[in-house]
Short mmCIF file of N, CA, C and O in Angstrom, two decimals:
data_model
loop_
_atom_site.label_atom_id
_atom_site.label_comp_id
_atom_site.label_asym_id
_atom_site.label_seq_id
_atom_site.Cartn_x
_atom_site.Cartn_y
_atom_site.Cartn_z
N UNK M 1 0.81 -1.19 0.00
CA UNK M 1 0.00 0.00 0.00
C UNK M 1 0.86 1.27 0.00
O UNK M 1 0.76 2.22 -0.78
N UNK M 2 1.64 1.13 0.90
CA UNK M 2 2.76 2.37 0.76
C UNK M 2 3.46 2.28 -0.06
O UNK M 2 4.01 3.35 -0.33
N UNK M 3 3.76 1.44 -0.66
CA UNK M 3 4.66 1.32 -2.58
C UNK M 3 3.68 2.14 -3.53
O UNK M 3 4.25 2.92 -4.30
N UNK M 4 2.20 2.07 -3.60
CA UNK M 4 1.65 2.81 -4.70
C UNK M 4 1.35 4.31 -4.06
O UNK M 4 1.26 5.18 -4.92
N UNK M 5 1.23 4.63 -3.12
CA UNK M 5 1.42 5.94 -2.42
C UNK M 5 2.46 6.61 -2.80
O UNK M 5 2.36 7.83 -2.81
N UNK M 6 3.55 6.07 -3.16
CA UNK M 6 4.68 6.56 -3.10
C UNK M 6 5.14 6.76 -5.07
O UNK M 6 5.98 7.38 -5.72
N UNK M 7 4.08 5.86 -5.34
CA UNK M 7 4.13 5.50 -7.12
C UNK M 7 3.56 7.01 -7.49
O UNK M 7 4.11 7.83 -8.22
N UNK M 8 2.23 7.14 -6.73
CA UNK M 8 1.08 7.36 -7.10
C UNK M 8 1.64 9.20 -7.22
O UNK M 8 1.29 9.84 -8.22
N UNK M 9 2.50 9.87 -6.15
CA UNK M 9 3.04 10.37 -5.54
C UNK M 9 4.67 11.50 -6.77
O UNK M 9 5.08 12.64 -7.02
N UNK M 10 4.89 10.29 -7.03
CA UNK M 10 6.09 10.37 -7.95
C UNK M 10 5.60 10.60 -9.56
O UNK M 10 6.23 11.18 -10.44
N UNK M 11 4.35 10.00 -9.63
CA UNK M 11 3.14 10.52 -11.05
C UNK M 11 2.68 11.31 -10.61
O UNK M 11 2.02 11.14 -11.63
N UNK M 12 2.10 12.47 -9.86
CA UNK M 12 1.79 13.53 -9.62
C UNK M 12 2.80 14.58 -9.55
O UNK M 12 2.39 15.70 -9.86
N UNK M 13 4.31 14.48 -9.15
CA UNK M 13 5.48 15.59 -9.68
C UNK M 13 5.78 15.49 -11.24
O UNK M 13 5.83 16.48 -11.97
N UNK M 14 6.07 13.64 -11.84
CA UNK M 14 5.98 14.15 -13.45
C UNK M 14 4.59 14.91 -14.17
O UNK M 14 4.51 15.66 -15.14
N UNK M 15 3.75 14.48 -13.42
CA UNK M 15 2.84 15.48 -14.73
C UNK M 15 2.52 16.92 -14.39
O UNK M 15 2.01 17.77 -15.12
N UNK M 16 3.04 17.05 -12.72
CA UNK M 16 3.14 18.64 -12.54
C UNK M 16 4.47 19.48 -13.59
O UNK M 16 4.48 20.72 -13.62
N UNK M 17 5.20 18.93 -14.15
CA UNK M 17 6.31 19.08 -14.98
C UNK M 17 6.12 18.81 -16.12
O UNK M 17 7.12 18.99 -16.81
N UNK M 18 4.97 18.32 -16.84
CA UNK M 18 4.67 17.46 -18.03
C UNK M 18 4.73 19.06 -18.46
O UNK M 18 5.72 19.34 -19.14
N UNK M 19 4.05 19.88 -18.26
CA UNK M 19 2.77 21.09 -18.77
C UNK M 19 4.02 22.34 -18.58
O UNK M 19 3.82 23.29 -19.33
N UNK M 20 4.90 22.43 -17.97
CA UNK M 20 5.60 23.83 -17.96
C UNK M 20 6.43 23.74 -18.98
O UNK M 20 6.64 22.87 -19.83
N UNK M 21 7.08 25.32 -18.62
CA UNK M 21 7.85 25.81 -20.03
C UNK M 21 9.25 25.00 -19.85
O UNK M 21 9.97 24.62 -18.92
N UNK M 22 9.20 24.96 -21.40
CA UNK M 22 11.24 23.96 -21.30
C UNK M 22 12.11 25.27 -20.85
O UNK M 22 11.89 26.48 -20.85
N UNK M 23 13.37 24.32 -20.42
CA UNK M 23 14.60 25.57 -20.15
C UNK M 23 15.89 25.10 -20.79
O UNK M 23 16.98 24.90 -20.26
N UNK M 24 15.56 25.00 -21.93
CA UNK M 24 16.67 24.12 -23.07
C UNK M 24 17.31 25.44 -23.71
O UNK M 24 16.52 26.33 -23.40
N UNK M 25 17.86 25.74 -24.09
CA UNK M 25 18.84 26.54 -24.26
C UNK M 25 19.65 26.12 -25.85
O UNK M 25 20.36 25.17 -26.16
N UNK M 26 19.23 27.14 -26.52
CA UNK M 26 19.70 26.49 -27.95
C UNK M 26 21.12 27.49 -28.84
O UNK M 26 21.22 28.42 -29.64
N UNK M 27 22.13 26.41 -27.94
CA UNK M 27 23.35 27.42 -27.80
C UNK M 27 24.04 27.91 -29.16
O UNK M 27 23.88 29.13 -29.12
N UNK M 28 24.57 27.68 -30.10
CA UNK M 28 25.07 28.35 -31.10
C UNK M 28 23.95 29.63 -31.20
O UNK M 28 24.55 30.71 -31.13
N UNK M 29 22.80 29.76 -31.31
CA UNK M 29 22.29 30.99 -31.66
C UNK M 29 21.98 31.82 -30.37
O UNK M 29 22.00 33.05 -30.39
N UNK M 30 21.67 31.03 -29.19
CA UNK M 30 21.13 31.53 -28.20
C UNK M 30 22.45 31.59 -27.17
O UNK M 30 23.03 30.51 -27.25
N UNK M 31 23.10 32.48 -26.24
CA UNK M 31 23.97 32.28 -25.23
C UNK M 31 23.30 32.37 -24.11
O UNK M 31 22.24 32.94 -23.87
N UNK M 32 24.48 31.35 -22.96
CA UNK M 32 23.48 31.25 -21.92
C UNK M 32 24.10 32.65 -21.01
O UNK M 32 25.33 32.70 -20.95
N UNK M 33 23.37 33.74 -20.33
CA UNK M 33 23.45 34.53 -19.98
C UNK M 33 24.44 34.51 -18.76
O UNK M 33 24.01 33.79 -17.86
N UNK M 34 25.62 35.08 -18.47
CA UNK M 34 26.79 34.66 -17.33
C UNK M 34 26.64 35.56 -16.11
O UNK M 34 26.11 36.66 -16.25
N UNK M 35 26.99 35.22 -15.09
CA UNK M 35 27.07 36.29 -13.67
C UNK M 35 28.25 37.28 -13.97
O UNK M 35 29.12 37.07 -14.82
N UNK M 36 28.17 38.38 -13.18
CA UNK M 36 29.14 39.45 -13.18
C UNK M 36 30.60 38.66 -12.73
O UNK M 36 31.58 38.93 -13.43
N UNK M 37 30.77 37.84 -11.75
CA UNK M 37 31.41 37.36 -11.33
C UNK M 37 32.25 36.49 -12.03
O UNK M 37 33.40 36.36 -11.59
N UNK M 38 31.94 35.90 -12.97
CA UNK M 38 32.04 34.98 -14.01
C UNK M 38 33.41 35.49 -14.53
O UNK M 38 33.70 36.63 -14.89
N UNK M 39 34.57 33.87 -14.48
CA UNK M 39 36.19 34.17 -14.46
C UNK M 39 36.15 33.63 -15.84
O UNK M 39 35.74 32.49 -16.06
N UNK M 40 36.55 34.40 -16.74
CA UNK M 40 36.67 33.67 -18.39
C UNK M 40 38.15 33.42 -18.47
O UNK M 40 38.94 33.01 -17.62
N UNK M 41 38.35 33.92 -20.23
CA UNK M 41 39.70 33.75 -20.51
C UNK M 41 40.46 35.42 -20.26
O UNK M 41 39.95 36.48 -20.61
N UNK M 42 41.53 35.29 -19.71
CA UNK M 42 42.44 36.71 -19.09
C UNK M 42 42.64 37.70 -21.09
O UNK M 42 42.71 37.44 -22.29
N UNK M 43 42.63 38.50 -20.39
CA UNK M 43 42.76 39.88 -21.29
C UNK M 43 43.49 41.02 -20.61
O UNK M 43 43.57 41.37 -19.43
N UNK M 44 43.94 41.45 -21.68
CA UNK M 44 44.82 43.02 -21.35
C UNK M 44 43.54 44.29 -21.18
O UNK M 44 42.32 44.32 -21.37
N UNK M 45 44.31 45.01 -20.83
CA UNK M 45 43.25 46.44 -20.90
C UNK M 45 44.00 46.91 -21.31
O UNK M 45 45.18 46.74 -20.99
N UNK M 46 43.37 48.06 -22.60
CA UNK M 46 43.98 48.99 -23.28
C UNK M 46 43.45 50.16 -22.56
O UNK M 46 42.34 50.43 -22.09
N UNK M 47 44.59 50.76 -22.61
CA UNK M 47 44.21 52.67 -21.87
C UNK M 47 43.84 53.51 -23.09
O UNK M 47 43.81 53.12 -24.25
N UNK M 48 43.53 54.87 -22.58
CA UNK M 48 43.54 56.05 -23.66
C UNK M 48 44.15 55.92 -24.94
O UNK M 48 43.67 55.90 -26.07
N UNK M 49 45.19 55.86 -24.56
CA UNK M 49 46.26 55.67 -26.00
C UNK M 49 46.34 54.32 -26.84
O UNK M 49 47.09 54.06 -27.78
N UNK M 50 45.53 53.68 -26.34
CA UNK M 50 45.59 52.16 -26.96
C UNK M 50 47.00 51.51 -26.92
O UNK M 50 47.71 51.14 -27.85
N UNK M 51 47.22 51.48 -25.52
CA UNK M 51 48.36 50.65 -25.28
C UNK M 51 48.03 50.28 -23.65
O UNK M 51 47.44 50.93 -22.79
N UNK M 52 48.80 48.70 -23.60
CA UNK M 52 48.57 48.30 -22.33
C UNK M 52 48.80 48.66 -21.00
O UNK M 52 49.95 48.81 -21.40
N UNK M 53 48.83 48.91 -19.98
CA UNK M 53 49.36 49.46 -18.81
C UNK M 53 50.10 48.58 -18.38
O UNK M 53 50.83 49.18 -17.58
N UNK M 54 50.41 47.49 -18.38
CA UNK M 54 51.17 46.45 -18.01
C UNK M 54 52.32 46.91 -17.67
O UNK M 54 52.64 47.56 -18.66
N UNK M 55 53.48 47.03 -16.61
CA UNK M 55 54.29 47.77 -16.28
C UNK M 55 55.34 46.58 -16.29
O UNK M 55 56.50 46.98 -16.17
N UNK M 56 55.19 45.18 -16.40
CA UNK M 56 56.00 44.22 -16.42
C UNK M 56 56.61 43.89 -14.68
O UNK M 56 57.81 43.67 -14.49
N UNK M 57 55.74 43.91 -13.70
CA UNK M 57 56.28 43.80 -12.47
C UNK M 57 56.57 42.65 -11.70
O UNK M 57 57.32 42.47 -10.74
N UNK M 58 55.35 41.47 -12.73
CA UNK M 58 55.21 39.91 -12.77
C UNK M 58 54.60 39.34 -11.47
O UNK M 58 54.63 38.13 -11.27
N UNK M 59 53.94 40.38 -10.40
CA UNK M 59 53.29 40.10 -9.63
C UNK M 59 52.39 38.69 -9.88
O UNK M 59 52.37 37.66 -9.20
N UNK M 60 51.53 39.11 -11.35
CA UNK M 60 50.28 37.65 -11.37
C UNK M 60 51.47 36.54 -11.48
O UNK M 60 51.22 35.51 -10.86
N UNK M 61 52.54 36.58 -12.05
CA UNK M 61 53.70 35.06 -12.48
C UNK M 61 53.69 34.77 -11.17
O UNK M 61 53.13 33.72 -10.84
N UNK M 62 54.27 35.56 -10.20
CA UNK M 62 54.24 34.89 -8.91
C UNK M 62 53.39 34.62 -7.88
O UNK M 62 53.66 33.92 -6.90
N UNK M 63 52.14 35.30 -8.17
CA UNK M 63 51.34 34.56 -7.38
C UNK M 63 50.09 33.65 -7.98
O UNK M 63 49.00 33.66 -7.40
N UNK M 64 50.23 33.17 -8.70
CA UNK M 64 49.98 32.19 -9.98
C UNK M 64 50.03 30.73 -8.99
O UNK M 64 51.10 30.48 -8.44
N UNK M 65 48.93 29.86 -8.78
CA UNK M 65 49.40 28.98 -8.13
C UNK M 65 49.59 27.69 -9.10
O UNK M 65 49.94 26.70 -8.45
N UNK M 66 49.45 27.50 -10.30
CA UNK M 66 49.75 26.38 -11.20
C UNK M 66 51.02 27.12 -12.05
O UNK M 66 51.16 26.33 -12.98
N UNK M 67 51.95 28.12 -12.26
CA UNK M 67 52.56 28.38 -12.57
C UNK M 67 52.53 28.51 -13.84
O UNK M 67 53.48 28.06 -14.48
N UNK M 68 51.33 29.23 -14.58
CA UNK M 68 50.93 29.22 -15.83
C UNK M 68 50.94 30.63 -16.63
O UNK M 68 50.35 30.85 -17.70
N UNK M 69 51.91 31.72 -15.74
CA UNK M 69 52.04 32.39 -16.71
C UNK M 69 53.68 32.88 -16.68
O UNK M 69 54.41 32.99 -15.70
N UNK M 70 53.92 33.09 -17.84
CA UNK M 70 55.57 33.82 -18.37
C UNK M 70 55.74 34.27 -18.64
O UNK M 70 55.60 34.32 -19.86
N UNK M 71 56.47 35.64 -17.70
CA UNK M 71 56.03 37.22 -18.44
C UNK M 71 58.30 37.17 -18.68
O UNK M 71 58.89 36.52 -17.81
N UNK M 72 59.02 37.74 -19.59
CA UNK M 72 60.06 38.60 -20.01
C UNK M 72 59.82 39.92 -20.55
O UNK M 72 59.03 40.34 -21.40
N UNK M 73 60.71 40.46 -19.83
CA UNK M 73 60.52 42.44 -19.56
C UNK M 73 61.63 42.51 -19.92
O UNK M 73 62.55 41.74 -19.63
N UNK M 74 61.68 43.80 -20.83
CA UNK M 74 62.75 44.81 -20.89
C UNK M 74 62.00 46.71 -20.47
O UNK M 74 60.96 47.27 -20.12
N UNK M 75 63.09 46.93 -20.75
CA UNK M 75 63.06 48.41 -20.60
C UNK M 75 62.59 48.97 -21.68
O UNK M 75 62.45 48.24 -22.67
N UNK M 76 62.22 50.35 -21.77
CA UNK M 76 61.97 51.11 -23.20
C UNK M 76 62.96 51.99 -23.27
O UNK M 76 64.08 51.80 -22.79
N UNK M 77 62.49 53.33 -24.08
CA UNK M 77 63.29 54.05 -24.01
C UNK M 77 63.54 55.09 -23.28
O UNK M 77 64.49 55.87 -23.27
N UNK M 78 62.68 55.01 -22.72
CA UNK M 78 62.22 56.15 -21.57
C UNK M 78 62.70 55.45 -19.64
O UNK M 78 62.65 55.90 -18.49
N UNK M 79 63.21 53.95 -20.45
CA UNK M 79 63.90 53.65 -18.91
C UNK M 79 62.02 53.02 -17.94
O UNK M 79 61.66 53.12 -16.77
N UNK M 80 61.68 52.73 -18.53
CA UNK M 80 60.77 51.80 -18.03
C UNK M 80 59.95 51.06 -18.51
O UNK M 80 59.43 51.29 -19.60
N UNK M 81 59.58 49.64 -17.50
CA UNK M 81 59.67 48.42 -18.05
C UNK M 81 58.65 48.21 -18.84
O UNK M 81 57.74 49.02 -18.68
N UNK M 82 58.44 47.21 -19.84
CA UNK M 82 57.45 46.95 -19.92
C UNK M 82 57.50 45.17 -20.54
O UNK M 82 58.54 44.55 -20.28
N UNK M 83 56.49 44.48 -21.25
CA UNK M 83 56.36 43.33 -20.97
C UNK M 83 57.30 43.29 -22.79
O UNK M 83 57.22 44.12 -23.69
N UNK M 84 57.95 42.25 -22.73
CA UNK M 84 58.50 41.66 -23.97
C UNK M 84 57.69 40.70 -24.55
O UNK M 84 57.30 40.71 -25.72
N UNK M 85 57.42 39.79 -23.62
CA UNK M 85 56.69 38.79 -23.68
C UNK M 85 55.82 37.84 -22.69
O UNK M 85 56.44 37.22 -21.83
N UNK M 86 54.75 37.74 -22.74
CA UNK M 86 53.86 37.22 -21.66
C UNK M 86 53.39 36.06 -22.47
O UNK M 86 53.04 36.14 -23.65
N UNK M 87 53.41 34.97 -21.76
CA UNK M 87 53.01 33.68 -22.06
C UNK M 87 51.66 33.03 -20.90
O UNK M 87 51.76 32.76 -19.70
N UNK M 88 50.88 32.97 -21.50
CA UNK M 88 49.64 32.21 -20.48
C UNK M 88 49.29 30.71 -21.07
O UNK M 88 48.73 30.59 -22.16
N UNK M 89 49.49 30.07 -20.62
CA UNK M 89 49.26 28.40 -20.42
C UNK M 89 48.20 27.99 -20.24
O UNK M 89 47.95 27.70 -19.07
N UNK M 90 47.33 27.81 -21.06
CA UNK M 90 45.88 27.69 -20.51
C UNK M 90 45.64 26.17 -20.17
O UNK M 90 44.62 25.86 -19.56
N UNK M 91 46.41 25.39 -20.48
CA UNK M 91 46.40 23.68 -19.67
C UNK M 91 46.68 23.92 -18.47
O UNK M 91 46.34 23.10 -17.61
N UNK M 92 47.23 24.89 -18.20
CA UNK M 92 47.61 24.73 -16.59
C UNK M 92 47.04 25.92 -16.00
O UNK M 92 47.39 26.05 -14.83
N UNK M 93 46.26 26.87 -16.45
CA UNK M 93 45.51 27.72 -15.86
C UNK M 93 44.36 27.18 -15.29
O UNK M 93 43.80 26.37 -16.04
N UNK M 94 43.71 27.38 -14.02
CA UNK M 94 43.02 26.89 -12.97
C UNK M 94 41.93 28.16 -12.82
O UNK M 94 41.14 28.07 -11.88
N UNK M 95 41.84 29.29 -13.67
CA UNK M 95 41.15 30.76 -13.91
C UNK M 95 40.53 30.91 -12.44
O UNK M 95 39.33 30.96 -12.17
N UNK M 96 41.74 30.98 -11.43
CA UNK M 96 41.80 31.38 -9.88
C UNK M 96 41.27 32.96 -10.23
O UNK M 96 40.07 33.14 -10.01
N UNK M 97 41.76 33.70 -10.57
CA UNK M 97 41.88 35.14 -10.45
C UNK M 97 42.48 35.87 -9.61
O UNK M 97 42.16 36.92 -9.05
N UNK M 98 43.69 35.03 -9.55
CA UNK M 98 44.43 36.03 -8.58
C UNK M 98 45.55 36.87 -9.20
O UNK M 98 46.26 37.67 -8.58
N UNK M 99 45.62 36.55 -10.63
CA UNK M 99 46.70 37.26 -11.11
C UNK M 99 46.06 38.68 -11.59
O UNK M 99 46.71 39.65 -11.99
N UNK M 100 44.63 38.58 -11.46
CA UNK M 100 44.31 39.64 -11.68
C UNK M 100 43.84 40.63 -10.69
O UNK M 100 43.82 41.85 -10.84
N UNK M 101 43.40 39.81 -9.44
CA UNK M 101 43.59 40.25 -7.88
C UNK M 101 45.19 41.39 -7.57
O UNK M 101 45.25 42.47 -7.00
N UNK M 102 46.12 40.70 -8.12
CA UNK M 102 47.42 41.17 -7.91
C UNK M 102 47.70 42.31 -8.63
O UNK M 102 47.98 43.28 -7.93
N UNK M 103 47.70 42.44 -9.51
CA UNK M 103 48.27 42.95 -10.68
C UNK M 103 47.63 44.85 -10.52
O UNK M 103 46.58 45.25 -11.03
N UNK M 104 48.53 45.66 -9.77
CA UNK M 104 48.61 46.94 -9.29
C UNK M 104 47.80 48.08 -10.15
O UNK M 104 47.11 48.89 -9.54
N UNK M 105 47.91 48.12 -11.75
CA UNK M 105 47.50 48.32 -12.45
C UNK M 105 46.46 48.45 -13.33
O UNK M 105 46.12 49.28 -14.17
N UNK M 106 45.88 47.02 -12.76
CA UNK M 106 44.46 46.73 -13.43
C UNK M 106 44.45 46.76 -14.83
O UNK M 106 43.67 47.47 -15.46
N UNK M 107 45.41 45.90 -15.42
CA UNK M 107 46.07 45.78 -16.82
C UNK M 107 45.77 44.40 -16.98
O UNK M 107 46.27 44.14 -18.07
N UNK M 108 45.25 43.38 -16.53
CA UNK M 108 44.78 41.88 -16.49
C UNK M 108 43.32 42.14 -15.85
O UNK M 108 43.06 42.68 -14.78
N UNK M 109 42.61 41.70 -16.65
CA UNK M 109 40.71 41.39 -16.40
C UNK M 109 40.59 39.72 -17.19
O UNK M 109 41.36 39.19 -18.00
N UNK M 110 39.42 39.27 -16.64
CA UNK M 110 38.82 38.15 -16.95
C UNK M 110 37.79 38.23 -17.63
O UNK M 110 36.75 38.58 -17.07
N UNK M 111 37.79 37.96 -18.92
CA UNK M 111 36.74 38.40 -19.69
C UNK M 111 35.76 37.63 -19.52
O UNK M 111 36.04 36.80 -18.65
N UNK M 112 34.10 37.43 -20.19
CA UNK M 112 33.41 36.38 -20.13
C UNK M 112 33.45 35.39 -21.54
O UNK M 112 32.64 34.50 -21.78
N UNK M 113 34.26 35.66 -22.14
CA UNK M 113 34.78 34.59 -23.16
C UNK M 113 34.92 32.99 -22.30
O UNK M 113 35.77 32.75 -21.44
N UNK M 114 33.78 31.93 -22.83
CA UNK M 114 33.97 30.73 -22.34
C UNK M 114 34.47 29.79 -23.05
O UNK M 114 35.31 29.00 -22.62
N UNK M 115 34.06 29.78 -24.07
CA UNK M 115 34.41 29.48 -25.88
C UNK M 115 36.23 28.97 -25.94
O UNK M 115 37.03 29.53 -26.69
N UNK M 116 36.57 28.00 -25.13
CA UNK M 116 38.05 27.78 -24.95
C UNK M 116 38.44 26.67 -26.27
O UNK M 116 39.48 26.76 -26.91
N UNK M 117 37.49 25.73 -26.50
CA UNK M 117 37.52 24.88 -27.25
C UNK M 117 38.51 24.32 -28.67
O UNK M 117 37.86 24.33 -29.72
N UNK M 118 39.49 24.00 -28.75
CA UNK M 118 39.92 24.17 -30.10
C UNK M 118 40.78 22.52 -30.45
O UNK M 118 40.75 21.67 -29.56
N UNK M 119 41.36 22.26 -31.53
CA UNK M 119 41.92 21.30 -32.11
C UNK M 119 43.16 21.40 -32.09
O UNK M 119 43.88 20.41 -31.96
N UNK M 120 43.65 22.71 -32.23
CA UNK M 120 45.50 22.85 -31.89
C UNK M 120 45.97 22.27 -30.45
O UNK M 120 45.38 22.78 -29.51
N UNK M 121 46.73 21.50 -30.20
CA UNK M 121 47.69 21.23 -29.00
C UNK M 121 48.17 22.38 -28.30
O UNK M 121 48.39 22.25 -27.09
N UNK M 122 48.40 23.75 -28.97
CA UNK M 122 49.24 24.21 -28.56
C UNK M 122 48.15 25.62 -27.87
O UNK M 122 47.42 26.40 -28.48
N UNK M 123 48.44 25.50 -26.48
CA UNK M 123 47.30 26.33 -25.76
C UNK M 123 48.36 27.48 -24.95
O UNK M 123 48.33 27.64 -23.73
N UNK M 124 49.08 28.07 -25.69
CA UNK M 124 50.09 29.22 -25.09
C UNK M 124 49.25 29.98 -25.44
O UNK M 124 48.76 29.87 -26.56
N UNK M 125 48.87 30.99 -24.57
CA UNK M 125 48.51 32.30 -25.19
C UNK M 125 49.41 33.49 -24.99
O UNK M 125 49.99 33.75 -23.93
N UNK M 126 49.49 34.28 -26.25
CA UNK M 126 50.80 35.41 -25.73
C UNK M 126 50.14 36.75 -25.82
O UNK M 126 49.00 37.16 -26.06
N UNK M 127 51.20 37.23 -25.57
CA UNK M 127 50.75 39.35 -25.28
C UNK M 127 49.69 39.42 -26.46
O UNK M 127 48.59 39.82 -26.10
N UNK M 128 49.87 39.04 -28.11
CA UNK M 128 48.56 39.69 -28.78
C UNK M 128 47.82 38.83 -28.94
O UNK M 128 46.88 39.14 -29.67
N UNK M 129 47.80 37.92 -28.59
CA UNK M 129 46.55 37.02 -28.39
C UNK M 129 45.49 37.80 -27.41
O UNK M 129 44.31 38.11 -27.58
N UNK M 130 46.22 37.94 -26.52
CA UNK M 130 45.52 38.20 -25.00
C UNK M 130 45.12 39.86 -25.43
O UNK M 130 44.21 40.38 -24.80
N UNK M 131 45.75 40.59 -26.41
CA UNK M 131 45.60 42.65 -27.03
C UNK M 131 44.15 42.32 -27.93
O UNK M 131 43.12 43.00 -27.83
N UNK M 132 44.30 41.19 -28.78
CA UNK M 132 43.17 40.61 -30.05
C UNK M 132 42.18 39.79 -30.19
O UNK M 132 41.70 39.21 -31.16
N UNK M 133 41.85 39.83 -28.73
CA UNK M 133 40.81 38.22 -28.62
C UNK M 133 39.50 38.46 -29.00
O UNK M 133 39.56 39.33 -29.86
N UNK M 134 38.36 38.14 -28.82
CA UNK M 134 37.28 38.38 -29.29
C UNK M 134 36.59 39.51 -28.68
O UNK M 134 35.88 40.35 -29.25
N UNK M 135 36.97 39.39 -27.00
CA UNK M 135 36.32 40.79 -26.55
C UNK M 135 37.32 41.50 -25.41
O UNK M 135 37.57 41.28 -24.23
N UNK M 136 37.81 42.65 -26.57
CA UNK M 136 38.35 43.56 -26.29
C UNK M 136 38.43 44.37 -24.83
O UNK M 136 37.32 44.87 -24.63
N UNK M 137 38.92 44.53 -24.25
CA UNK M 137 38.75 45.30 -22.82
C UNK M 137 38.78 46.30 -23.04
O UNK M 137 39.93 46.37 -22.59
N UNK M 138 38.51 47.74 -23.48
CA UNK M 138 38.89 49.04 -23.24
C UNK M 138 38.78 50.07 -21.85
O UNK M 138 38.00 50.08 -20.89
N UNK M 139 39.73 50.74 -22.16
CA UNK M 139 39.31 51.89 -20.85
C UNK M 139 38.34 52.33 -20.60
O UNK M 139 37.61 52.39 -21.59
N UNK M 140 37.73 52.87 -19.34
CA UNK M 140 36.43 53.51 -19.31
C UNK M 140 36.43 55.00 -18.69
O UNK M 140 35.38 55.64 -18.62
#
């Protein structure tokens, strides 16, 4: 008796569900809408002048806890630093956000780019990858 109570019970939540609206999501045309919070793929910010603020200080390299990014700095001509080359590892990126927690400048943001997907092996991302990606950071 308490087996069909319990039947009887479990057919009254499916057909309370039979009758409502779907929540299917029909992704190539439709995106699913992200929180503010939401850690994507890392990006530069461009300033006024359309150049990075990045001062090359390597704060995010070191406090990076999978050790996934590789910044080499030189100087300019004006005698200060800036980045030569920044390497981000996205096999070994863990999109903590602390390199962007760190980073004095506010020259590293997390975009909402989720779209990581690809067929190449080779998942380095460098300085214009990270200047050219799909969505741009600008100053505000």
């Amino acid at each position: 008796m308490k087996a069909m109570l319990e039947l009887a019970r479990g057919l009254c939540i499916t057909f309370s569900h039979l009758w409502t609206k779907a929540v299917t999501i029909q992704y190539p045309t439709q995106r699913r809408e992200l929180p503010d919070r939401f850690r994507g793929i890392h990006r530069f910010v461009l300033n006024e002048e359309n150049l990075e603020d990045c001062v090359a200080c390597c704060l995010c390299a070191r406090c990076c806890p999978s050790n996934a990014i590789k910044i080499t700095a030189s100087s300019d001509e004006k005698h200060q630093k800036r980045v030569l080359t920044y390497e981000l590892n996205i096999k070994r990126c863990i999109f903590c956000g602390f390199c962007v927690e760190a980073c004095p400048k506010d020259a590293l943001k997390m975009s909402k780019d989720y779209e990581l997907s690809t067929f190449s092996p080779n998942l380095l991302y460098s300085k214009e990858t990270l200047l050219t990606g799909p969505e741009i950071i600008r100053f505000k």
